[in-house]
Each structure stands twice: as structure tokens, then as C-alpha cells.
Amino acid sequence: MYSGQGGQRAGAMVPEILEQIKLDFEQLSQEVQQCKSQRDQFQVSLEGQTSEMQQMNQMIEELQAKHVAMQSQYQQEIMRLRSQIETSGGTVPPNPPIKSENTGASSGASRGMAIAAAETIPLPSFHSAAGAGGDVEMHGQAGAGAMPGAGAMPG
């Protein structure tokens, strides 16, 4: 089959080929171990992030519940104070419409309503001590009675 010299050459190459296969196998085994290690690290990271997201969701739900409770409490307080004013003979301006921002899609419209309502509610204007001795005047537009020099920096 093999001639004497060709068979020796092929026989000498077998150990070299086996050595190369052994090196390739060891290299692949190391790469597999690195991949497994990375997978384990990613798994731990993913579990931590999942846990953090669950905690954040729980906090959001708690904050939403507190928001609703506080909103209700404030509305009851406003109604109580309006009732006190009316029973003492005072006049009460009409309630601005209050919309809940819990309905994601209408939140932009609710903010717009709140801004519009704020523009119609009279705000106090504080005069400097040199003026009317700290008297407070009511103006018809929000922001119309800004403090003199409020935006100016002392030079």
C-alpha cells in the first residue's frame, strides 16, 4: 500500500496532527468555560435587574396609592374650608375642574387645564417694605404681581 518513504512521512505526521487536534480541543474547552462564566454573570445580573424592577413597580404602586389618598384628603380639606367661608358669610370663587393624571393619555390635557386654571386664580402681590409697608394686593392674573426686582441680581 504505502511505499517505505511515503509511509514513514505519513506516520511522522500523525503525532503532529494529533497534537494540533489536542491544542484545538483545549482552546475550545477554554472558550466554552469562558462562555459559561459569562452566561452565569449575565444570569446573576438579569436576576438583580428583575428584582430591582419589581421593587420599582411596587414603589410606584405605593406612590400612586399615596397620591390618590392625598388628593382625596386635599379635596376634602378644600371643601371643608369653602364650607367654613360660606357659613361665615364670605364668597367663594368657583372650583376649577380637577382632573386626575392617572389616565396616562389625558395627562397632557390635565396639565393644560391646571395651567389654565392657575392663570385665572388671583395671586397675591407682595410690595417692597419701602412701598405700602408689606401690604398684599390681589391681581386678576397669575404672575401679574411679581415681586419688584425678583429677577435682578444685586450688583
mmCIF file of C-alpha atoms in Angstrom:
data_model
loop_
_atom_site.group_PDB
_atom_site.id
_atom_site.type_symbol
_atom_site.label_atom_id
_atom_site.label_comp_id
_atom_site.label_asym_id
_atom_site.label_seq_id
_atom_site.Cartn_x
_atom_site.Cartn_y
_atom_site.Cartn_z
ATOM 1 C CA MET A 1 0.000 0.000 0.000
ATOM 2 C CA TYR A 2 2.412 2.655 1.175
ATOM 3 C CA SER A 3 5.867 2.808 -0.137
ATOM 4 C CA GLY A 4 8.585 2.829 2.505
ATOM 5 C CA GLN A 5 9.371 6.552 2.471
ATOM 6 C CA GLY A 6 5.755 7.785 1.994
ATOM 7 C CA GLY A 7 4.521 5.610 4.853
ATOM 8 C CA GLN A 8 7.172 6.967 7.201
ATOM 9 C CA ARG A 9 6.251 10.533 6.275
ATOM 10 C CA ALA A 10 2.550 9.882 6.918
ATOM 11 C CA GLY A 11 3.403 8.070 10.159
ATOM 12 C CA ALA A 12 5.511 11.041 11.305
ATOM 13 C CA MET A 13 2.649 13.480 10.595
ATOM 14 C CA VAL A 14 0.100 11.584 12.714
ATOM 15 C CA PRO A 15 1.579 12.715 16.076
ATOM 16 C CA GLU A 16 1.755 16.322 14.801
ATOM 17 C CA ILE A 17 -1.853 16.202 13.670
ATOM 18 C CA LEU A 18 -2.927 14.645 16.974
ATOM 19 C CA GLU A 19 -1.017 17.351 18.881
ATOM 20 C CA GLN A 20 -2.762 20.086 16.824
ATOM 21 C CA ILE A 21 -6.161 18.480 17.474
ATOM 22 C CA LYS A 22 -5.327 18.323 21.185
ATOM 23 C CA LEU A 23 -4.385 22.063 21.226
ATOM 24 C CA ASP A 24 -7.548 22.995 19.309
ATOM 25 C CA PHE A 25 -9.673 20.961 21.725
ATOM 26 C CA GLU A 26 -8.062 22.636 24.763
ATOM 27 C CA GLN A 27 -8.596 26.086 23.221
ATOM 28 C CA LEU A 28 -12.253 25.313 22.504
ATOM 29 C CA SER A 29 -12.703 23.945 26.037
ATOM 30 C CA GLN A 30 -11.355 27.223 27.466
ATOM 31 C CA GLU A 31 -13.695 29.250 25.240
ATOM 32 C CA VAL A 32 -16.643 27.119 26.379
ATOM 33 C CA GLN A 33 -15.698 27.737 30.026
ATOM 34 C CA GLN A 34 -15.454 31.491 29.368
ATOM 35 C CA CYS A 35 -18.875 31.458 27.693
ATOM 36 C CA LYS A 36 -20.383 29.549 30.618
ATOM 37 C CA SER A 37 -18.825 32.012 33.053
ATOM 38 C CA GLN A 38 -20.216 34.950 31.068
ATOM 39 C CA ARG A 39 -23.624 33.292 30.915
ATOM 40 C CA ASP A 40 -23.617 32.857 34.691
ATOM 41 C CA GLN A 41 -22.605 36.507 35.202
ATOM 42 C CA PHE A 42 -25.358 37.665 32.844
ATOM 43 C CA GLN A 43 -27.869 35.457 34.649
ATOM 44 C CA VAL A 44 -26.951 36.980 38.029
ATOM 45 C CA SER A 45 -27.128 40.476 36.532
ATOM 46 C CA LEU A 46 -30.515 39.763 34.935
ATOM 47 C CA GLU A 47 -31.919 38.416 38.204
ATOM 48 C CA GLY A 48 -30.707 41.515 40.051
ATOM 49 C CA GLN A 49 -32.229 43.841 37.468
ATOM 50 C CA THR A 50 -35.505 41.901 37.505
ATOM 51 C CA SER A 51 -35.642 42.192 41.285
ATOM 52 C CA GLU A 52 -34.898 45.921 41.070
ATOM 53 C CA MET A 53 -37.681 46.403 38.503
ATOM 54 C CA GLN A 54 -40.134 44.571 40.756
ATOM 55 C CA GLN A 55 -39.163 46.813 43.676
ATOM 56 C CA MET A 56 -39.573 49.908 41.486
ATOM 57 C CA ASN A 57 -43.019 48.726 40.344
ATOM 58 C CA GLN A 58 -44.018 48.174 43.960
ATOM 59 C CA MET A 59 -42.784 51.663 44.907
ATOM 60 C CA ILE A 60 -44.703 53.189 42.001
ATOM 61 C CA GLU A 61 -47.897 51.446 43.088
ATOM 62 C CA GLU A 62 -47.385 52.667 46.670
ATOM 63 C CA LEU A 63 -46.723 56.225 45.467
ATOM 64 C CA GLN A 64 -49.826 56.148 43.279
ATOM 65 C CA ALA A 65 -51.928 54.984 46.228
ATOM 66 C CA LYS A 66 -50.462 57.756 48.412
ATOM 67 C CA HIS A 67 -51.117 60.287 45.653
ATOM 68 C CA VAL A 68 -54.759 59.279 45.384
ATOM 69 C CA ALA A 69 -55.162 59.386 49.181
ATOM 70 C CA MET A 70 -53.508 62.808 49.438
ATOM 71 C CA GLN A 71 -55.553 64.154 46.536
ATOM 72 C CA SER A 72 -58.733 62.993 48.233
ATOM 73 C CA GLN A 73 -57.601 64.461 51.558
ATOM 74 C CA TYR A 74 -56.821 67.823 49.929
ATOM 75 C CA GLN A 75 -60.161 67.908 48.121
ATOM 76 C CA GLN A 76 -61.970 67.196 51.405
ATOM 77 C CA GLU A 77 -59.962 69.934 53.123
ATOM 78 C CA ILE A 78 -60.805 72.405 50.340
ATOM 79 C CA MET A 79 -64.494 71.524 50.623
ATOM 80 C CA ARG A 80 -64.329 71.972 54.415
ATOM 81 C CA LEU A 81 -62.628 75.358 54.110
ATOM 82 C CA ARG A 82 -65.094 76.523 51.440
ATOM 83 C CA SER A 83 -67.920 75.486 53.708
ATOM 84 C CA GLN A 84 -66.396 77.466 56.586
ATOM 85 C CA ILE A 85 -66.023 80.537 54.368
ATOM 86 C CA GLU A 86 -69.620 80.267 53.152
ATOM 87 C CA THR A 87 -71.009 79.823 56.666
ATOM 88 C CA SER A 88 -69.098 82.904 57.830
ATOM 89 C CA GLY A 89 -70.734 84.955 55.065
ATOM 90 C CA GLY A 90 -67.804 85.119 52.634
ATOM 91 C CA THR A 91 -67.905 84.437 48.926
ATOM 92 C CA VAL A 92 -66.036 81.547 47.439
ATOM 93 C CA PRO A 93 -64.762 81.508 43.835
ATOM 94 C CA PRO A 94 -65.984 78.521 41.793
ATOM 95 C CA ASN A 95 -63.983 75.330 41.867
ATOM 96 C CA PRO A 96 -61.623 74.872 38.922
ATOM 97 C CA PRO A 97 -62.101 71.472 37.280
ATOM 98 C CA ILE A 98 -59.739 68.916 38.787
ATOM 99 C CA LYS A 99 -58.710 66.031 36.604
ATOM 100 C CA SER A 100 -56.730 63.042 37.766
ATOM 101 C CA GLU A 101 -53.492 62.365 35.901
ATOM 102 C CA ASN A 102 -53.746 58.640 36.500
ATOM 103 C CA THR A 103 -55.042 58.045 32.967
ATOM 104 C CA GLY A 104 -51.742 58.298 31.018
ATOM 105 C CA ALA A 105 -53.325 59.525 27.748
ATOM 106 C CA SER A 106 -55.116 62.537 29.245
ATOM 107 C CA SER A 107 -52.223 63.673 31.446
ATOM 108 C CA GLY A 108 -51.102 66.344 28.964
ATOM 109 C CA ALA A 109 -54.637 67.732 28.765
ATOM 110 C CA SER A 110 -54.916 67.698 32.571
ATOM 111 C CA ARG A 111 -51.727 69.721 32.884
ATOM 112 C CA GLY A 112 -53.099 72.176 30.340
ATOM 113 C CA MET A 113 -56.312 72.505 32.372
ATOM 114 C CA ALA A 114 -54.311 73.049 35.560
ATOM 115 C CA ILE A 115 -52.246 75.760 33.875
ATOM 116 C CA ALA A 116 -55.373 77.433 32.511
ATOM 117 C CA ALA A 117 -56.989 77.268 35.959
ATOM 118 C CA ALA A 118 -53.870 78.721 37.578
ATOM 119 C CA GLU A 119 -53.964 81.666 35.169
ATOM 120 C CA THR A 120 -57.467 82.617 36.305
ATOM 121 C CA ILE A 121 -56.886 82.336 40.062
ATOM 122 C CA PRO A 122 -55.815 85.634 41.625
ATOM 123 C CA LEU A 123 -52.359 85.565 43.210
ATOM 124 C CA PRO A 124 -51.073 87.880 45.947
ATOM 125 C CA SER A 125 -48.595 90.603 45.068
ATOM 126 C CA PHE A 126 -46.002 91.466 47.669
ATOM 127 C CA HIS A 127 -44.693 95.023 47.601
ATOM 128 C CA SER A 128 -41.307 96.054 48.937
ATOM 129 C CA ALA A 129 -41.087 97.393 52.501
ATOM 130 C CA ALA A 130 -40.472 100.901 51.098
ATOM 131 C CA GLY A 131 -43.858 100.713 49.337
ATOM 132 C CA ALA A 132 -47.064 100.020 51.220
ATOM 133 C CA GLY A 133 -45.496 98.547 54.353
ATOM 134 C CA GLY A 134 -45.807 94.920 53.255
ATOM 135 C CA ASP A 135 -49.464 95.129 52.214
ATOM 136 C CA VAL A 136 -50.729 92.379 49.941
ATOM 137 C CA GLU A 137 -52.839 93.224 46.908
ATOM 138 C CA MET A 138 -54.800 90.782 44.785
ATOM 139 C CA HIS A 139 -54.444 90.963 41.000
ATOM 140 C CA GLY A 140 -56.690 89.311 38.448
ATOM 141 C CA GLN A 141 -53.943 87.496 36.531
ATOM 142 C CA ALA A 142 -51.454 84.940 37.793
ATOM 143 C CA GLY A 143 -47.966 86.338 37.840
ATOM 144 C CA ALA A 144 -49.149 89.940 37.374
ATOM 145 C CA GLY A 145 -47.992 90.901 40.835
ATOM 146 C CA ALA A 146 -44.448 89.601 40.696
ATOM 147 C CA MET A 147 -42.066 90.985 43.265
ATOM 148 C CA PRO A 148 -40.141 94.041 42.068
ATOM 149 C CA GLY A 149 -36.576 93.155 41.199
ATOM 150 C CA ALA A 150 -37.260 89.419 41.567
ATOM 151 C CA GLY A 151 -35.141 88.595 38.514
ATOM 152 C CA ALA A 152 -32.446 91.166 39.166
ATOM 153 C CA MET A 153 -29.196 90.219 40.836
ATOM 154 C CA PRO A 154 -27.671 92.746 43.250
ATOM 155 C CA GLY A 155 -24.708 94.458 41.602
#
